[in-house]
Short mmCIF file of C-alpha atoms in Angstrom, two decimals:
data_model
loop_
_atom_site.label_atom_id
_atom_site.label_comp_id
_atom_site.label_asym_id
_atom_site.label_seq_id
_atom_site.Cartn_x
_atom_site.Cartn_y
_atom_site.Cartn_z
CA UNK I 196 -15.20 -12.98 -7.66
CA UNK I 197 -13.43 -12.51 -4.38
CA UNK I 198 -12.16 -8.67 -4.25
CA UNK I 199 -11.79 -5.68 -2.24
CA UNK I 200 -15.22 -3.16 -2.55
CA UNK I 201 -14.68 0.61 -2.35
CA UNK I 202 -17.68 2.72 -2.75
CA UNK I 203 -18.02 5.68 -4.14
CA UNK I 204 -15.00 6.03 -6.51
CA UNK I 205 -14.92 9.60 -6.49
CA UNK I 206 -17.04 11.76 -3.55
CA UNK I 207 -17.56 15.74 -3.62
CA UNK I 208 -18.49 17.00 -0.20
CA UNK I 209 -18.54 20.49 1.17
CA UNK I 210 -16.22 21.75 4.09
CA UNK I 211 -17.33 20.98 7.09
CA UNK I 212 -19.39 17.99 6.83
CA UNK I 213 -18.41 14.35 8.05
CA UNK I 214 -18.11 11.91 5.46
CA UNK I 215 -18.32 7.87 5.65
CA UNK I 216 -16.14 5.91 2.56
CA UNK I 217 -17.23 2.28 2.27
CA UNK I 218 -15.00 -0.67 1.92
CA UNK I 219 -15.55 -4.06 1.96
CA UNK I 220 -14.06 -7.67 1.27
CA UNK I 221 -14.97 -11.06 0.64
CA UNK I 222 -11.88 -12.66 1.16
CA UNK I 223 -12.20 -13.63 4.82
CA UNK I 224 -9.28 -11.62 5.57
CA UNK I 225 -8.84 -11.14 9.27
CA UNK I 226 -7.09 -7.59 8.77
CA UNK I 227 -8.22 -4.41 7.02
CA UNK I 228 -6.17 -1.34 6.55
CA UNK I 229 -7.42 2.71 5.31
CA UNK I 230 -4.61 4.37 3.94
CA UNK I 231 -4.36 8.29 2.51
CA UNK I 232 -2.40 9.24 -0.57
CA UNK I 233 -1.96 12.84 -1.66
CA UNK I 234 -0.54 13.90 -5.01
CA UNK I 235 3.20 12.63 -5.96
CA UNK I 236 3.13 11.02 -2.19
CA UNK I 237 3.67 7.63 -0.81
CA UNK I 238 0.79 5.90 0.93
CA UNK I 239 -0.02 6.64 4.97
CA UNK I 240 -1.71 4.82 7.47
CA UNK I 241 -4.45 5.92 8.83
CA UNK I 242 -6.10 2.88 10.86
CA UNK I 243 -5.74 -0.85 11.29
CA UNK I 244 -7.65 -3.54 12.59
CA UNK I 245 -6.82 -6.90 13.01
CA UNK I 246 -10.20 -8.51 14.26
CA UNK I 247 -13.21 -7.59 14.61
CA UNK I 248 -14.12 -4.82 17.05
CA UNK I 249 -10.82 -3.71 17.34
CA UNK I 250 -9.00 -0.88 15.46
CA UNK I 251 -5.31 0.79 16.06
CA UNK I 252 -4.42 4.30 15.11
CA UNK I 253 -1.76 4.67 12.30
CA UNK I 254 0.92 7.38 11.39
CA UNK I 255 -2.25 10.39 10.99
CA UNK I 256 -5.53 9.15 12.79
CA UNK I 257 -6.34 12.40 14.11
CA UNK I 258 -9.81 13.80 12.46
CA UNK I 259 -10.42 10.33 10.97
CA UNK I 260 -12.70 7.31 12.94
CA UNK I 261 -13.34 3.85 11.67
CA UNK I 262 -15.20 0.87 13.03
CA UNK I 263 -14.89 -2.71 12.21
CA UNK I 264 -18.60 -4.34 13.42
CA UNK I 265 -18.30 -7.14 10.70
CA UNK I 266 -15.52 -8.52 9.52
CA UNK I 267 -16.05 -8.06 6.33
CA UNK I 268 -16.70 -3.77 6.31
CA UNK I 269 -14.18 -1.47 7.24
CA UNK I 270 -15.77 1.93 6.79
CA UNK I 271 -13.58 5.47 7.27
CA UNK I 272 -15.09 8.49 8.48
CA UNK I 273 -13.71 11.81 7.50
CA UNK I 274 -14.66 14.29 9.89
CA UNK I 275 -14.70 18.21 9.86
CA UNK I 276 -11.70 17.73 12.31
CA UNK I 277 -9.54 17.03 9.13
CA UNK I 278 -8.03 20.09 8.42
CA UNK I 279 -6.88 18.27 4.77
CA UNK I 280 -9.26 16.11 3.89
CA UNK I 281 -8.97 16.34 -0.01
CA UNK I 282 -7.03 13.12 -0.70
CA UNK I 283 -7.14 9.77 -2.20
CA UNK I 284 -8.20 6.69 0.31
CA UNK I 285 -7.19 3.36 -0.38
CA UNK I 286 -8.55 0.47 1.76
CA UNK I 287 -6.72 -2.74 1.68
CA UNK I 288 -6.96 -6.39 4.17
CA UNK I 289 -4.51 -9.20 3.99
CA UNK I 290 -5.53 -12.65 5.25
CA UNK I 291 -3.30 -12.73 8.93
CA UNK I 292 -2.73 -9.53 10.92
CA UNK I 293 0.66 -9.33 12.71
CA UNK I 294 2.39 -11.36 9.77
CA UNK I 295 4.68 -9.71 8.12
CA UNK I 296 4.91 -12.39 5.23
CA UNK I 297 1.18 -11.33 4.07
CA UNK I 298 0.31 -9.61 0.97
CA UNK I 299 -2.12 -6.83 1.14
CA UNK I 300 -5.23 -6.97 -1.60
CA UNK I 301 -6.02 -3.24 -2.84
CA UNK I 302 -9.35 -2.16 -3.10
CA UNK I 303 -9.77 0.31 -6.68
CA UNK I 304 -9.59 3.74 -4.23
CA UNK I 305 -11.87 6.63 -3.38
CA UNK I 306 -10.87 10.11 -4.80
CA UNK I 307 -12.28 12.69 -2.20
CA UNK I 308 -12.63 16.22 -2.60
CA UNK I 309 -13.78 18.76 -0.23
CA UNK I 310 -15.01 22.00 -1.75
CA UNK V 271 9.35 1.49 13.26
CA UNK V 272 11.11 -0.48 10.46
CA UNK V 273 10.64 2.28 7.78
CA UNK V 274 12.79 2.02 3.94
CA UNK V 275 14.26 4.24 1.53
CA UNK V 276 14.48 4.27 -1.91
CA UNK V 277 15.41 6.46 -4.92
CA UNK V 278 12.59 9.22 -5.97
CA UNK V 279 12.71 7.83 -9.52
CA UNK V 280 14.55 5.98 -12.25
CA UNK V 281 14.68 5.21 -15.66
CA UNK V 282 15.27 2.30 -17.67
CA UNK V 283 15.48 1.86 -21.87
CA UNK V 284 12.47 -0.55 -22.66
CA UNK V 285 13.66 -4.53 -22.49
CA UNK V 286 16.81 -3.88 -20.48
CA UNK V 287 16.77 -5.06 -16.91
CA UNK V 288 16.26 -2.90 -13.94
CA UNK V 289 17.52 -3.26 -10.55
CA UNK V 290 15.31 -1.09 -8.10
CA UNK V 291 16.85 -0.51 -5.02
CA UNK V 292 15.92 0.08 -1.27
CA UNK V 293 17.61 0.13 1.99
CA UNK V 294 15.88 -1.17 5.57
CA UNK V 295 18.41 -0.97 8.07
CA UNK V 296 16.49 -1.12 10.51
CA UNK V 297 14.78 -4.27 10.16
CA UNK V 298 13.63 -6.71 12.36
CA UNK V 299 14.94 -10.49 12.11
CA UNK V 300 11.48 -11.76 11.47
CA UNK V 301 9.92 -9.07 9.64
CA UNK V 302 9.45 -9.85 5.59
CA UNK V 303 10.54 -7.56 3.06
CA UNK V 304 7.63 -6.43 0.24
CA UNK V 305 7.55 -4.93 -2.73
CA UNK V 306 4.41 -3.37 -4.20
CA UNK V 307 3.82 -1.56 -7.43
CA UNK V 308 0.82 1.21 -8.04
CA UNK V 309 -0.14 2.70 -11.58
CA UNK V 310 -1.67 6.27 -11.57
CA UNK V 311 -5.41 5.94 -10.12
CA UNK V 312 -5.28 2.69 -8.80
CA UNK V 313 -4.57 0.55 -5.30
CA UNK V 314 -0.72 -0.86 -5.24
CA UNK V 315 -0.66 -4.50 -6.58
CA UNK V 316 1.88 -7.12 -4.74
CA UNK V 317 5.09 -7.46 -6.62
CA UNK V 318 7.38 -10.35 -4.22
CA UNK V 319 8.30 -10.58 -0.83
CA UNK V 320 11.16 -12.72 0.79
CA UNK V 321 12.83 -12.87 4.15
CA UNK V 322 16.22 -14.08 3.62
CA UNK V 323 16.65 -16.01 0.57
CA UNK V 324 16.53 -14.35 -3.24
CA UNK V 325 13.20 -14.98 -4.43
CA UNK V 326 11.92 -15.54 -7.84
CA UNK V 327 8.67 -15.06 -9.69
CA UNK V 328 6.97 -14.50 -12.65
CA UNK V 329 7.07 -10.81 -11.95
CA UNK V 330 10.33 -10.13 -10.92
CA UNK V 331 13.44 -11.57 -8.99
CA UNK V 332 14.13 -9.99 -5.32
CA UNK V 333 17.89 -10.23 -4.08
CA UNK V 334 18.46 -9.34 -0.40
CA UNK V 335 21.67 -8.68 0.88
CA UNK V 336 23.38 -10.96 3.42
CA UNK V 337 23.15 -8.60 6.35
CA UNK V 338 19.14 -7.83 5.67
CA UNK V 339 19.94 -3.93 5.37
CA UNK V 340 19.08 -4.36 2.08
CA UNK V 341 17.08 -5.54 -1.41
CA UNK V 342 17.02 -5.15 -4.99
CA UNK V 343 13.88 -5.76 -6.94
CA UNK V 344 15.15 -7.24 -10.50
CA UNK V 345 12.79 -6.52 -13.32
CA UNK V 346 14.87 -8.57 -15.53
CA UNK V 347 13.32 -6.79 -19.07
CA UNK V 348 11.38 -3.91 -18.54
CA UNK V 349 8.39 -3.25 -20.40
CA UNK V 350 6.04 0.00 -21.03
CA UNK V 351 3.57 -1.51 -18.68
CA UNK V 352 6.24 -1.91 -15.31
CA UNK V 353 6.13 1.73 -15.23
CA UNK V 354 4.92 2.61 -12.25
CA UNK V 355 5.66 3.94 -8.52
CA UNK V 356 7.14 0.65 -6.78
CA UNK V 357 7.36 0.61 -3.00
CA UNK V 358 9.66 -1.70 -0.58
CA UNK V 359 8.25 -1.77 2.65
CA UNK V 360 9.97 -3.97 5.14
CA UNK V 361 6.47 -5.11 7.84
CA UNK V 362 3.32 -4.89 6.24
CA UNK V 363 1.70 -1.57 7.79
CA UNK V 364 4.13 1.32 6.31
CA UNK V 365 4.93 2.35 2.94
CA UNK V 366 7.56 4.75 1.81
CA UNK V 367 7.35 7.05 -0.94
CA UNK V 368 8.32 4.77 -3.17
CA UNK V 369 10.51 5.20 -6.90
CA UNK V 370 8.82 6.31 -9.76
CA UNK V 371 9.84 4.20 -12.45
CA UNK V 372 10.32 5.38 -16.14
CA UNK V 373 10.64 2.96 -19.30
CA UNK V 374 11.33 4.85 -21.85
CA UNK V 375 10.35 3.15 -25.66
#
């Protein structure tokens, strides 16, 4: 079944240490998307990329990194910059990147906590 | 940035329609308007999305106004399972807070 992989569903790691969530598709989507949600809130971007190799910063970047080496992984690192990190991550990809007309596909979500 | 607004929340009596509202005024001529919905613990799921024209399907009905500022997502009878958080979002990179939908038996 085609789908939208995120790995683990819920993480536990202590403050200070960088943390990697996975996420992966086998849709052939050319653009992936990480996205934070905190309790009662809407959803905010965090990074985009739109091909391979190539990533842009979204509305709260800063103590996050990503890569995009295949096109079909999109994995989030959640450094001890983060002053925050305690959230839940959604990853998502949609099938033409600058095309406003495409839907995004969901993946089921990570639940992070720092402790 | 395009960015939307909607209502925190509202509530509708189960099988009566609902007419969700959200305003982009400052939308681009090309860019689509979306609607997603999310239920508690998962990834939003796509709802509709039109550019100019009302839009139908099996979900819902989307009505955007004339001068694009605009849209109303039409759930048309609610049910116990629409509620949800639904969010308009008028390009495809940034969602609002969305309205909290209630349907209440």
């Amino acid at each position: 079944d085609g789908g939208i992989t995120q790995s683990p569903k819920y993480l536990f790691r202590k403050e200070g240490q960088n943390v990697t969530l996975s996420c992966e598709q086998n849709l052939n989507h050319d653009a992936m998307y990480w996205y934070r949600q905190d309790p009662g809130q809407g959803l905010r971007l965090i990074y985009y990329s739109q091909i391979v190799n190539d990533f842009q910063k979204g509305d709260i970047a800063e103590g996050y990194s990503v890569s995009r080496e295949k096109k079909e992984s999109f994995p989030l690192t959640v450094t001890s910059a983060q002053k925050n990190p305690t959230a839940f991550y959604l990853c998502a990809s949609s099938s033409l990147a600058g095309e406003s007309y495409n839907e995004q596909f969901f993946g089921p979500g990570t639940r992070l906590t720092v402790l | 940035d395009a960015k939307t607004t909607q209502p925190n929340s509202m509530e509708s009596n189960e099988e009566e329609p609902v007419h969700l509202p959200c305003n982009h005024s400052t939308i681009s001529g090309t860019d689509y308007i979306h609607w997603y919905r999310q239920l508690p613990s998962q990834g939003p799921e796509y709802v509709i999305h039109g550019l100019t024209s009302n839009v139908n399907n099996r979900m819902a009905s989307l009505a955007i106004a004339e001068d694009r500022k605009s849209s109303t997502l039409i759930l048309h009878r609610a049910t116990l399972r629409d509620a949800a958080v639904y969010y308009c979002i008028s390009n495809n990179l940034f969602f609002g807070t969305g309205t909290r939908l209630t349907v209440i038996p």
